[in-house]
XYZ file of C-alpha atoms in Angstrom:
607
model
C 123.986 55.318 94.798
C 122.234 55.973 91.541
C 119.004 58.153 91.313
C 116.064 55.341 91.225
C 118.072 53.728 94.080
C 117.417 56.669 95.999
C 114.087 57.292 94.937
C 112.481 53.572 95.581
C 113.698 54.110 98.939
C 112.282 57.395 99.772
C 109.291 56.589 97.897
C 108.609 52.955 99.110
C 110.126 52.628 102.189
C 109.613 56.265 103.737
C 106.554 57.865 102.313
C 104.772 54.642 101.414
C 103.884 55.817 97.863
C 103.108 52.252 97.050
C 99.831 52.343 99.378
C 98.129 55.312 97.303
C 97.267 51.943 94.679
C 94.555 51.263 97.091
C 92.847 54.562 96.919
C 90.047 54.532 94.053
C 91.649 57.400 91.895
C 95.365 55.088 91.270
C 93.457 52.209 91.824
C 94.290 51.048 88.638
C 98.525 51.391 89.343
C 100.947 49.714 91.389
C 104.956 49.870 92.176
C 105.260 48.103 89.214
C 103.023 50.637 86.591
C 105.253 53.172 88.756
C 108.152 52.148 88.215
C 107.399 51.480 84.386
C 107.136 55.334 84.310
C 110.113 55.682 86.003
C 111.772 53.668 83.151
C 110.355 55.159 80.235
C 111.498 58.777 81.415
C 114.995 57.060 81.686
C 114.664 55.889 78.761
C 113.876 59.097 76.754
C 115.938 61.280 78.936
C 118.879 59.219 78.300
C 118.305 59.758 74.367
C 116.662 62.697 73.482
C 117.884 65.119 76.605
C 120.911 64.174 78.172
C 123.211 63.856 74.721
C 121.768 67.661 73.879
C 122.081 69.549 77.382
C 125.542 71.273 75.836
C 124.161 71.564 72.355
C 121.150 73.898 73.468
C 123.347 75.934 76.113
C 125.494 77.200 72.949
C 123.146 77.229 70.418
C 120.717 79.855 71.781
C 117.325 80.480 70.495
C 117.608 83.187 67.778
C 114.768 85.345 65.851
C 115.200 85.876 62.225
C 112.137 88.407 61.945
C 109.499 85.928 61.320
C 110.068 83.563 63.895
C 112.237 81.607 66.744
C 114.810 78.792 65.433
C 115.571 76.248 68.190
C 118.112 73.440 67.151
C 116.386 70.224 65.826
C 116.798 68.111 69.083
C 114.714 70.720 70.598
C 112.217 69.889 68.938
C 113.148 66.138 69.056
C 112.935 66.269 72.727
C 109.372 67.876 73.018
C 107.975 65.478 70.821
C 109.378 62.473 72.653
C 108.061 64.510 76.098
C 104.871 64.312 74.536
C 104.819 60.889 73.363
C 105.697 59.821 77.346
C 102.622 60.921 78.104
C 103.600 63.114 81.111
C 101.973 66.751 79.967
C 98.645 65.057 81.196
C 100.269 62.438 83.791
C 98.052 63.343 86.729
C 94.559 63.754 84.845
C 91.752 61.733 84.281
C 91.519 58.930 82.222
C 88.926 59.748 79.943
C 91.085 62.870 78.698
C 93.677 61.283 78.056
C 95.838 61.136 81.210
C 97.115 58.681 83.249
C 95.309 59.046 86.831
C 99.458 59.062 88.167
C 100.139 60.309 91.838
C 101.830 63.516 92.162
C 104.611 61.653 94.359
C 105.614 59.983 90.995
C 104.369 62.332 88.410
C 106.708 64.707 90.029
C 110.175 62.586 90.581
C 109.342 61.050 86.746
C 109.588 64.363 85.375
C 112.622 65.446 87.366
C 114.662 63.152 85.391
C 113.876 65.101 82.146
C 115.510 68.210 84.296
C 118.633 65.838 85.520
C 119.323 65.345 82.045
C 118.888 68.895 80.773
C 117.299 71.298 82.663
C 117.574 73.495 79.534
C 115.056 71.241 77.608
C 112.787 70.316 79.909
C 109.912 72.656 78.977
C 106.865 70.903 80.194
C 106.121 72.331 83.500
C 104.621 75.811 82.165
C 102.344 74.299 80.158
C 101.105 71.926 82.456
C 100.522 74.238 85.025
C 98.564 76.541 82.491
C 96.421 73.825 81.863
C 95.441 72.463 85.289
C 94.651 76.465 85.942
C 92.424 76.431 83.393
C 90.681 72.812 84.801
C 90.518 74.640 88.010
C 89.308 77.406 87.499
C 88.463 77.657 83.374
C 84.538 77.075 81.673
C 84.186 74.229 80.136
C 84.573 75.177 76.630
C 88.175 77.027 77.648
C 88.863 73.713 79.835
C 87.861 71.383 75.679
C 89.550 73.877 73.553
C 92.641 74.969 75.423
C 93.651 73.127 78.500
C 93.015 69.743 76.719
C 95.097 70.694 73.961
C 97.942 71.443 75.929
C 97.520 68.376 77.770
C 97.678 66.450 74.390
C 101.256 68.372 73.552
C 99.748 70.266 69.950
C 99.366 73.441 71.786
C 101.959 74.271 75.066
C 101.583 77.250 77.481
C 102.892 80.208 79.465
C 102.295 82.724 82.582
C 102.618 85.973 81.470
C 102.926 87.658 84.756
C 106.004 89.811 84.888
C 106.398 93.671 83.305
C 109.169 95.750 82.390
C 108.438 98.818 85.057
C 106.736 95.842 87.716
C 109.000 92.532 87.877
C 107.613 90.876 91.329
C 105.598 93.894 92.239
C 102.129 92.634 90.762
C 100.241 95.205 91.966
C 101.529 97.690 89.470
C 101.209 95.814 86.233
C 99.588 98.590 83.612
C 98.633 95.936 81.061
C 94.724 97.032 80.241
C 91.882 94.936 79.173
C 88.987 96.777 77.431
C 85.454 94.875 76.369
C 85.855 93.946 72.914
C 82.224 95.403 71.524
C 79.335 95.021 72.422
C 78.598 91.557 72.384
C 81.942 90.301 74.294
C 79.846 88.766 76.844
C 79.029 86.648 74.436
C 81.886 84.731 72.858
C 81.790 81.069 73.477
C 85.181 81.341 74.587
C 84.463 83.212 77.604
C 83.685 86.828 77.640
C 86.437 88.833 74.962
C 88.758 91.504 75.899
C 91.506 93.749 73.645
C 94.861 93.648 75.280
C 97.502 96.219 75.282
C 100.910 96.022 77.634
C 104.023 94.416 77.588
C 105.393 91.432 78.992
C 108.448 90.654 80.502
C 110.855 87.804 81.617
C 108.137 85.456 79.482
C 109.705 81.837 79.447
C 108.957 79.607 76.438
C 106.657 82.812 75.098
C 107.921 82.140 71.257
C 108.602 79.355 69.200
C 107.829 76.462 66.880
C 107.844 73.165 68.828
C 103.926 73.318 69.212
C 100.971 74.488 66.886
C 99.793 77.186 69.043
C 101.132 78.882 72.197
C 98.156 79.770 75.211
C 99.536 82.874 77.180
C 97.816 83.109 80.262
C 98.084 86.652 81.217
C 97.308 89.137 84.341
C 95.977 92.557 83.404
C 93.720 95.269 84.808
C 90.224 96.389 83.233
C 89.484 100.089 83.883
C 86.747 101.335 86.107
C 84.338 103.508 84.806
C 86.416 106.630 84.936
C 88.659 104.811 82.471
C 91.122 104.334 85.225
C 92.793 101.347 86.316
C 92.182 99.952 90.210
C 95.527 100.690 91.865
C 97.052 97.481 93.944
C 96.490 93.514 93.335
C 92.212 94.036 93.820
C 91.777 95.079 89.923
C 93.874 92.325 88.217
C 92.046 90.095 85.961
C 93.409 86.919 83.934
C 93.224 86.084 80.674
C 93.927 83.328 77.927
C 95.537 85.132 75.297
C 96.720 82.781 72.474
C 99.457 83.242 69.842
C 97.025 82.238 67.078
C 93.322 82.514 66.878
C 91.245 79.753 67.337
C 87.459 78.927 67.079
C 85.057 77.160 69.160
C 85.873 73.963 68.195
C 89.603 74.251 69.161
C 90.815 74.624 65.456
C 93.107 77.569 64.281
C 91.028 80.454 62.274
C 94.112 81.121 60.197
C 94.174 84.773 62.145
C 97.277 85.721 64.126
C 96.321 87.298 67.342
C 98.070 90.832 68.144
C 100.976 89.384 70.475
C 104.220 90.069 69.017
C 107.414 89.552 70.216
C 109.666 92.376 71.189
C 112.942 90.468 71.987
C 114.800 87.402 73.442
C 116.575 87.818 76.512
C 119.796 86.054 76.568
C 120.132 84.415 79.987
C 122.763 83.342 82.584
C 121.529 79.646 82.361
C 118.320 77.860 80.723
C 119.496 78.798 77.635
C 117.911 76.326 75.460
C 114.844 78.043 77.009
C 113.278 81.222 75.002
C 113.226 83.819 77.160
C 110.802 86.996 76.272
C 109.515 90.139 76.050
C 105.995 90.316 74.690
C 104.035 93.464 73.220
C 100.596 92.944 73.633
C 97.852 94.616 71.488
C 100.550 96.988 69.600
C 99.255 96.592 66.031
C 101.845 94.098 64.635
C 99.417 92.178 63.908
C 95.842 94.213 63.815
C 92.734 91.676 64.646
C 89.749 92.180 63.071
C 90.937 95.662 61.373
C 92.154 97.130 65.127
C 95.280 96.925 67.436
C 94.552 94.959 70.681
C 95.495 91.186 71.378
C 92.054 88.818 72.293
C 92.003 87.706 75.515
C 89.412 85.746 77.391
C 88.475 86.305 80.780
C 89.287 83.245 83.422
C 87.327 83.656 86.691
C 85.335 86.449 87.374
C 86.762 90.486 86.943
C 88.855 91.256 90.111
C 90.137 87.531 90.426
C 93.090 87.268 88.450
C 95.597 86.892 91.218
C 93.655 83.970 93.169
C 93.510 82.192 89.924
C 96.953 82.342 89.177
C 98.248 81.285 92.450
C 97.229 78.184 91.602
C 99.740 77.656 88.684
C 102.149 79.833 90.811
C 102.307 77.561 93.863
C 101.911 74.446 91.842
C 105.560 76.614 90.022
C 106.604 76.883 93.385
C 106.923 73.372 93.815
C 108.050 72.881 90.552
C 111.042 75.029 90.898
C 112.080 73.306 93.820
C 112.219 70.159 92.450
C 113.929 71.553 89.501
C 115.990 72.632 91.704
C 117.101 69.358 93.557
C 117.727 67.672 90.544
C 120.209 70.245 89.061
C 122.049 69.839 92.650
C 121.615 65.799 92.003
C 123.528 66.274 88.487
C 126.106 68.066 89.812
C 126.697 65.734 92.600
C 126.616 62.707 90.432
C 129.049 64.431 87.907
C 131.312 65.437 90.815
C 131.065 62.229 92.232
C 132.063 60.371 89.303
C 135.092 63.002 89.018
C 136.285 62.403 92.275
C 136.475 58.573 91.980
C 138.268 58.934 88.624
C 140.992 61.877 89.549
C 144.239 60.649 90.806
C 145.836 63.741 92.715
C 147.822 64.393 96.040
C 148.985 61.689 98.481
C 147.806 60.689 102.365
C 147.795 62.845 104.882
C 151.084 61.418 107.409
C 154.211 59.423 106.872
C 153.386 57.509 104.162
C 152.456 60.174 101.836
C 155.701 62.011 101.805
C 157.099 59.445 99.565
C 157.296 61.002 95.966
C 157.270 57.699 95.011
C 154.150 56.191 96.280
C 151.242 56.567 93.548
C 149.237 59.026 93.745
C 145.469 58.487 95.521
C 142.312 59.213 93.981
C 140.919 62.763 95.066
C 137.730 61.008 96.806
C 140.272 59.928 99.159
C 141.031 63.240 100.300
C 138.707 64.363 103.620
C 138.228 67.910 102.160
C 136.902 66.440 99.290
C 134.809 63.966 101.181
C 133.184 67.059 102.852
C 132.481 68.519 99.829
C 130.599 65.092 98.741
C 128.572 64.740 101.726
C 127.391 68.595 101.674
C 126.340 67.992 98.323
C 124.619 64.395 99.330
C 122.676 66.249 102.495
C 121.847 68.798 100.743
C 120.321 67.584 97.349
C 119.122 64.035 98.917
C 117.519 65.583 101.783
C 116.121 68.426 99.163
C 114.918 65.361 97.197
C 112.874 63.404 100.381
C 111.415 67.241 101.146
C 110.061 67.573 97.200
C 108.890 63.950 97.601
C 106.885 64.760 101.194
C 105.315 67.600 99.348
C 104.395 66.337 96.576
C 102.657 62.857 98.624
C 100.949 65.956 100.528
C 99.518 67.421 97.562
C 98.317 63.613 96.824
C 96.380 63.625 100.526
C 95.025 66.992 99.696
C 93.411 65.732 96.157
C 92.622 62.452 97.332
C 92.660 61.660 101.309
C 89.839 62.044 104.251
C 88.945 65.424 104.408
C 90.847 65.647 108.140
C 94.294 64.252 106.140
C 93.146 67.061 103.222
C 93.365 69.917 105.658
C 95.962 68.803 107.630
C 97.842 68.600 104.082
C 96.794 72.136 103.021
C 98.172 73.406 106.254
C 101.290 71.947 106.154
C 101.397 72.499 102.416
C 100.935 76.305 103.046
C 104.155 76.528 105.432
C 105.868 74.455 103.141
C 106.098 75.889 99.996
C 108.226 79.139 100.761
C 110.985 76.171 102.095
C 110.295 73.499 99.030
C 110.924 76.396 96.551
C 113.266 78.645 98.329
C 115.563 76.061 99.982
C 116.326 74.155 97.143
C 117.403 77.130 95.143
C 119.914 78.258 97.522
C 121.531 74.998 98.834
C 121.769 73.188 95.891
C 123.181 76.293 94.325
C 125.979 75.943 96.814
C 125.799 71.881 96.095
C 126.792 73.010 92.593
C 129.259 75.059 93.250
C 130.948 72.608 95.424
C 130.670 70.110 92.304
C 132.791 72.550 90.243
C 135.146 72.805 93.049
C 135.551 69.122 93.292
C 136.685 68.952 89.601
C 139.402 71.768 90.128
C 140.223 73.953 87.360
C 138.401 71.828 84.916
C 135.140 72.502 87.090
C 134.881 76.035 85.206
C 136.191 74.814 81.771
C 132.964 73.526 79.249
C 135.149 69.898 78.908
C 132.591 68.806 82.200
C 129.052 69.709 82.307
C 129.205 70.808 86.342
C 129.567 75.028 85.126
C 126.699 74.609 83.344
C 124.655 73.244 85.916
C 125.673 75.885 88.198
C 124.365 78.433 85.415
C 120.839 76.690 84.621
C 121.171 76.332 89.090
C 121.166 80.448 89.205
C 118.025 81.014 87.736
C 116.338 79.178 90.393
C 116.504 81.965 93.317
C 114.905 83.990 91.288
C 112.340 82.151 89.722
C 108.962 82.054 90.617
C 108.988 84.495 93.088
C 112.334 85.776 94.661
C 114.352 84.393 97.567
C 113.031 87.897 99.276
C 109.502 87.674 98.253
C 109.500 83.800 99.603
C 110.862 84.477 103.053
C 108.508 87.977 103.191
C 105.774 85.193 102.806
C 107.071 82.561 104.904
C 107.800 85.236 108.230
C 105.018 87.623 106.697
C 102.215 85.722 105.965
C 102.564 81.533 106.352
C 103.317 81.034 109.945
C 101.004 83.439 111.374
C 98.003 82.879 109.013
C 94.948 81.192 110.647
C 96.224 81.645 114.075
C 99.244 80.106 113.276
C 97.745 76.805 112.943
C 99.631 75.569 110.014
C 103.307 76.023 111.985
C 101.703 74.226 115.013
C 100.420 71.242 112.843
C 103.881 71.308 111.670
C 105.436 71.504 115.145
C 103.113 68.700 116.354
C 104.620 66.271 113.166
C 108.358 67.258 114.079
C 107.695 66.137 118.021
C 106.368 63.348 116.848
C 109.797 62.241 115.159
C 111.661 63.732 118.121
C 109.473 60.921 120.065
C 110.045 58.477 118.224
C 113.872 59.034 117.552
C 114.556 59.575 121.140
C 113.841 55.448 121.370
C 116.867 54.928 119.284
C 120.299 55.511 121.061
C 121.941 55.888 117.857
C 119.805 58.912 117.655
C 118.957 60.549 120.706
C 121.695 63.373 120.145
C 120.005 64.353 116.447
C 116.686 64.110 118.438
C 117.886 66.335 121.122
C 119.438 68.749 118.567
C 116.042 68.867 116.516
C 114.180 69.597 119.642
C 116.225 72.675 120.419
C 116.114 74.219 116.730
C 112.083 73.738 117.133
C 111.967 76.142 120.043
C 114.834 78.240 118.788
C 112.314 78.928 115.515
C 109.297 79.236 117.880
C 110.926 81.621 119.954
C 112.328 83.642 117.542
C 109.037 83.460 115.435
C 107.394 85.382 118.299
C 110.059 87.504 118.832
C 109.843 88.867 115.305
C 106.680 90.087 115.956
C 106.524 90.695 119.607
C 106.170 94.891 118.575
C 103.481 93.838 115.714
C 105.374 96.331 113.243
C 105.674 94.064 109.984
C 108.605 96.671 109.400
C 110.891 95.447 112.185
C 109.661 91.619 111.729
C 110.357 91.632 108.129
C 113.685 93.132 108.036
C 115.070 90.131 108.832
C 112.941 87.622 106.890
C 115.300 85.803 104.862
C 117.777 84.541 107.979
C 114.659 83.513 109.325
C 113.711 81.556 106.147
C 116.966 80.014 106.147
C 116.354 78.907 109.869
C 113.505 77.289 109.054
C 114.676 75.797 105.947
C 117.069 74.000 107.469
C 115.069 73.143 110.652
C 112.565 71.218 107.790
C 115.743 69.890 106.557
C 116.929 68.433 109.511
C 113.430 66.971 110.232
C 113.229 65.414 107.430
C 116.803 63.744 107.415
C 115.830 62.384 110.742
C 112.509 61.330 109.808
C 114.327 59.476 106.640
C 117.042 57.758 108.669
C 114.304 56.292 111.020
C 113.023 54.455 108.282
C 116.428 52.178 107.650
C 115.975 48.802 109.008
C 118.065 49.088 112.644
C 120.574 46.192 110.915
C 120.990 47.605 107.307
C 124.918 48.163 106.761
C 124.962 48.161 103.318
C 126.439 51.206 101.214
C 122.869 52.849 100.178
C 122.511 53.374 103.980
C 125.370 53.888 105.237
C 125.646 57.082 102.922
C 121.973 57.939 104.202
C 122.519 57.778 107.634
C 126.099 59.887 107.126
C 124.266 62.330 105.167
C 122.123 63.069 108.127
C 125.298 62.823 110.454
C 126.674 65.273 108.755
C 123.571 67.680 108.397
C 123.325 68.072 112.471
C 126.887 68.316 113.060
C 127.815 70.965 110.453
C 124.473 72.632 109.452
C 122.115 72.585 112.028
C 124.439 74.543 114.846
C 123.980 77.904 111.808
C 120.746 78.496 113.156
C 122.112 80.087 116.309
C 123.412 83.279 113.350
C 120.496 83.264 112.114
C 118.049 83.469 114.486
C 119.839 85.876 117.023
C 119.249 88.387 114.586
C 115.662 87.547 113.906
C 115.070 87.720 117.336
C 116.411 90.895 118.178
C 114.284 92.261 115.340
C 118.830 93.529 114.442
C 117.997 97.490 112.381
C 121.469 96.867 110.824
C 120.095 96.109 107.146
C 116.814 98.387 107.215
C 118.689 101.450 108.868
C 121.638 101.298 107.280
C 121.454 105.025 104.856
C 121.120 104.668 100.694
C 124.327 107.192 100.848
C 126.329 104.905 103.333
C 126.510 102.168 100.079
């Protein structure tokens, strides 16, 4: 079952994609101007990423003083990425874009990642640039966000430093009027920069004209002091080289300068970097301190960026899936190829007999169908979300709320759960091919490599669960994990109809009230301490509770007398997700919901 296979079914036969045509933003598309895009991301993924995913994992990105060399498909790649069209997929017309769905903008470009995660390098930038239509002026919304819609410019979130990783609230980076007039610049009001940068992706090269930093920093009170915690940060556009108002380059490098590349695990095709901001490398205007430009008002750095960090959230997720997807598919492939072993009983104790192929083998038909559950059920969950963020943009303004709630539960699962299961899905790909699974003669170790990356990404698995238990499910009352109770009862009703599928029914019903339960048990002594502690079992509870939903959800969607292969695979990937998956929430939970001390008492000295 190939990957557009999968895709027109979960697209047009479960979520109904097709229908958004009659809606006046994508009134202009159809399946058929969807699937075109579908086909022209094959196309170009098939000969400008795919035939250069081992090429960029050995040829790193290297600095020769000056500036970053990447090999020439590199920049092959972005330039055919750009010429699809997908940078600005989801914008208006008259800027260029293609009014697409997010339901198909988001599948189209996870075939650039299928074919080399590595390469695929558009998601930053787009991101950056539907911040800066959110939330920019409109000259930073002509002069930068529209150029890194068109592909001459691309973009970055420079989040992250050295002494802070995750823990925002401490970044040090300082912003400082830049003289009297700053208020003034047509640009938005102008700063001086001075910090450093860390764990920067795609912070330094030469594939586009101009790189657009978008960057969190503090501006000191009037004591000179920065505002301790989250309440002080401030966001910037901080590009690599000057520009004027018009959106041309001055000719003036800006005072950004990179410090070093970090070599990576996986995405190695990817730069990687520290930053120095405002050092003096290169002095602006006579004086140390990189120009920034405010974004928002002072104080609202964090809720800005959110909205490129969720929208990354998502991202990652589906980034995610369709690593897991090319390890399956590579695995797959394997399996059906690789003559090894004999049957199981009498007949295959004859030396004689030929040997079977390994797909043959139950063990390694287990290890196929955890990595179908897992990465085609990830892929129907990315697909939900993404149709969700469609009826938040563009439904009534009931199905828009009822898609923001759902959307804020989500996320922690559509980024987290991903990460970690199709990690595993990958890992159970290089198992599959044996000892040549960890050579480089198949491609399945690297996936597992660029896979890695992924937990940590975007916010750690920690740092999503904190939110998830923390923050998500008990926000507004808790109205978001009721709206999302209320849509898993309603597939419980409707798959208790079905006789075929009363026992998954039955088995979804009881993992609901186990996560309800334990939910309220995590907090029943309101001490965020003894809730917490045990955030990420919970996370994986609820992960695969979401999981399970949505496997059931899919499978009630196959026509009651379709037997052919496509479905048949579906409805065993769900099979197999309640028999061997679902029955781990029992591990998980009992520890949620006896709020177990073992992790948070355990002494530093006892390690």
């Amino acid at each position: 079952m190939n990957l557009r296979n999968t895709l027109s079914f979960l697209l047009y036969d479960w979520l109904h994609a097709d229908r958004l045509a009659s809606r006046e933003r994508f009134s202009d598309h159809s399946r058929e101007t969807f699937d075109a895009v579908f086909d022209t991301c094959e196309r170009v993924a098939r000969e400008r990423f795919a035939p250069f995913n081992r090429l960029v994992d050995t040829e790193e990105p290297r600095f020769d003083g000056e500036k970053v060399i990447l090999p020439r498909a590199s920049h092959e790649a972005w330039n055919a990425y750009v010429g699809t069209g997908m940078l600005s997929a989801a914008q208006d017309y008259d800027i260029g874009g293609m009014q697409l769905p997010y339901a198909i903008e988001a599948p189209a470009n996870a075939i650039f990642t299928i074919a080399s995660a590595s390469i695929a390098g558009g998601m930053l930038t787009t991101g950056n640039a539907n911040l800066l239509m959110a939330h920019g002026t409109e000259a930073q919304k002509q002069v930068f966000a529209l150029n890194e819609f068109s592909g001459r410019w691309s973009g970055t979130m420079a989040l992250s430093e050295p002494q802070a990783g995750s823990s925002l609230s401490d970044v040090a980076t300082r912003a400082v009027p830049d003289g009297s007039d700053f208020e003034s610049d047509p640009l938005g009001a102008r700063y001086r920069l001075k910090g450093n940068k860390m764990w920067i992706s795609a912070a330094e090269h030469e594939l586009t004209e101009n790189i657009i930093h978008l960057a969190l920093a503090k501006i000191p009170g009037p004591d000179g002091k920065l505002v301790p915690g989250t309440k002080g940060i401030s966001l910037f556009i901080v590009p690599k080289k000057l520009v004027d108002a018009q959106g041309q380059l001055t000719g003036e490098r800006n005072d950004v300068a990179l410090a070093g590349l970090n070599h990576k695990l996986g995405w190695r095709g990817t730069t990687n970097t520290l930053l120095n901001f405002g050092e003096g490398k290169y002095p602006v205007r006579g004086q140390a301190g990189a120009i920034g430009y405010l974004v928002g008002k002072p104080g609202e750095g964090l809720r800005c960026m959110f909205h490129m960090m969720n929208e990354a959230r998502i991202a990652i997720g589906m980034g995610a899936t369709a690593l897991g997807l090319a390890g399956y598919y590579a695995s797959l492939e394997y399996a059906k190829q690789r003559p090894q072993g004999r049957p199981v009983g009498p007949e295959g104790k004859d030396p004689a007999q030929p040997q079977v192929r390994i797909i043959e083998h139950a063990d390694v038909k287990r290890m196929l169908l955890t990595q179908k559950s897992y990465c085609e059920g990830a892929l129907a969950l990315m697909l939900f979300c993404a149709r969700l963020i469609d009826e938040q943009h563009t439904g009534t303004p009931e199905a828009a709320e009822e898609a923001r709630l759902l959307l804020e539960v989500l996320t922690p699962i559509a980024k987290s759960w991903p990460s970690e299961n199709c990690l595993e899905a990958n890992s159970l790909a290089i198992q599959v091919h044996g000892g040549y699974g960890y050579t480089r003669d198949f491609p399945v170790e690297q996936y597992w490599r660029d896979q890695r990356l992924n937990m940590i990404h975007e916010g750690t698995h920690g740092i999503q669960a904190a939110d998830l238990l923390g923050r998500k499910v008990v926000m507004e009352g808790g109205k978001g994990l009721q709206l999302l109770a209320q849509r898993i009862n309603a597939t419980i009703e409707r798959a208790m109809q079905r006789s075929d599928l009363a026992e998954f029914a039955n088995a979804l019903a009881k993992a609901l009230q186990q996560v309800g339960a334990a939910t309220k048990s995590a907090w029943a002594t309101a001490n965020p301490a003894e809730a917490l502690a045990n955030a990420v079992p919970y996370m994986q509870a609820f992960g695969h509770m979401v999981l399970a939903w949505t496997w059931l959800d899919v499978v009630l969607a196959i026509p009651d007398d379709a037997k052919d292969a496509a479905h048949t695979g579906r409805r065993a990937a769900a099979q197999y997700f309640f028999r061997y998956e679902l029955p781990k929430l029992d591990a998980w939970l009992k520890v949620v919901a006896t709020r177990d001390p073992t992790c948070a008492q355990v002494p530093e000295e006892a390690f």
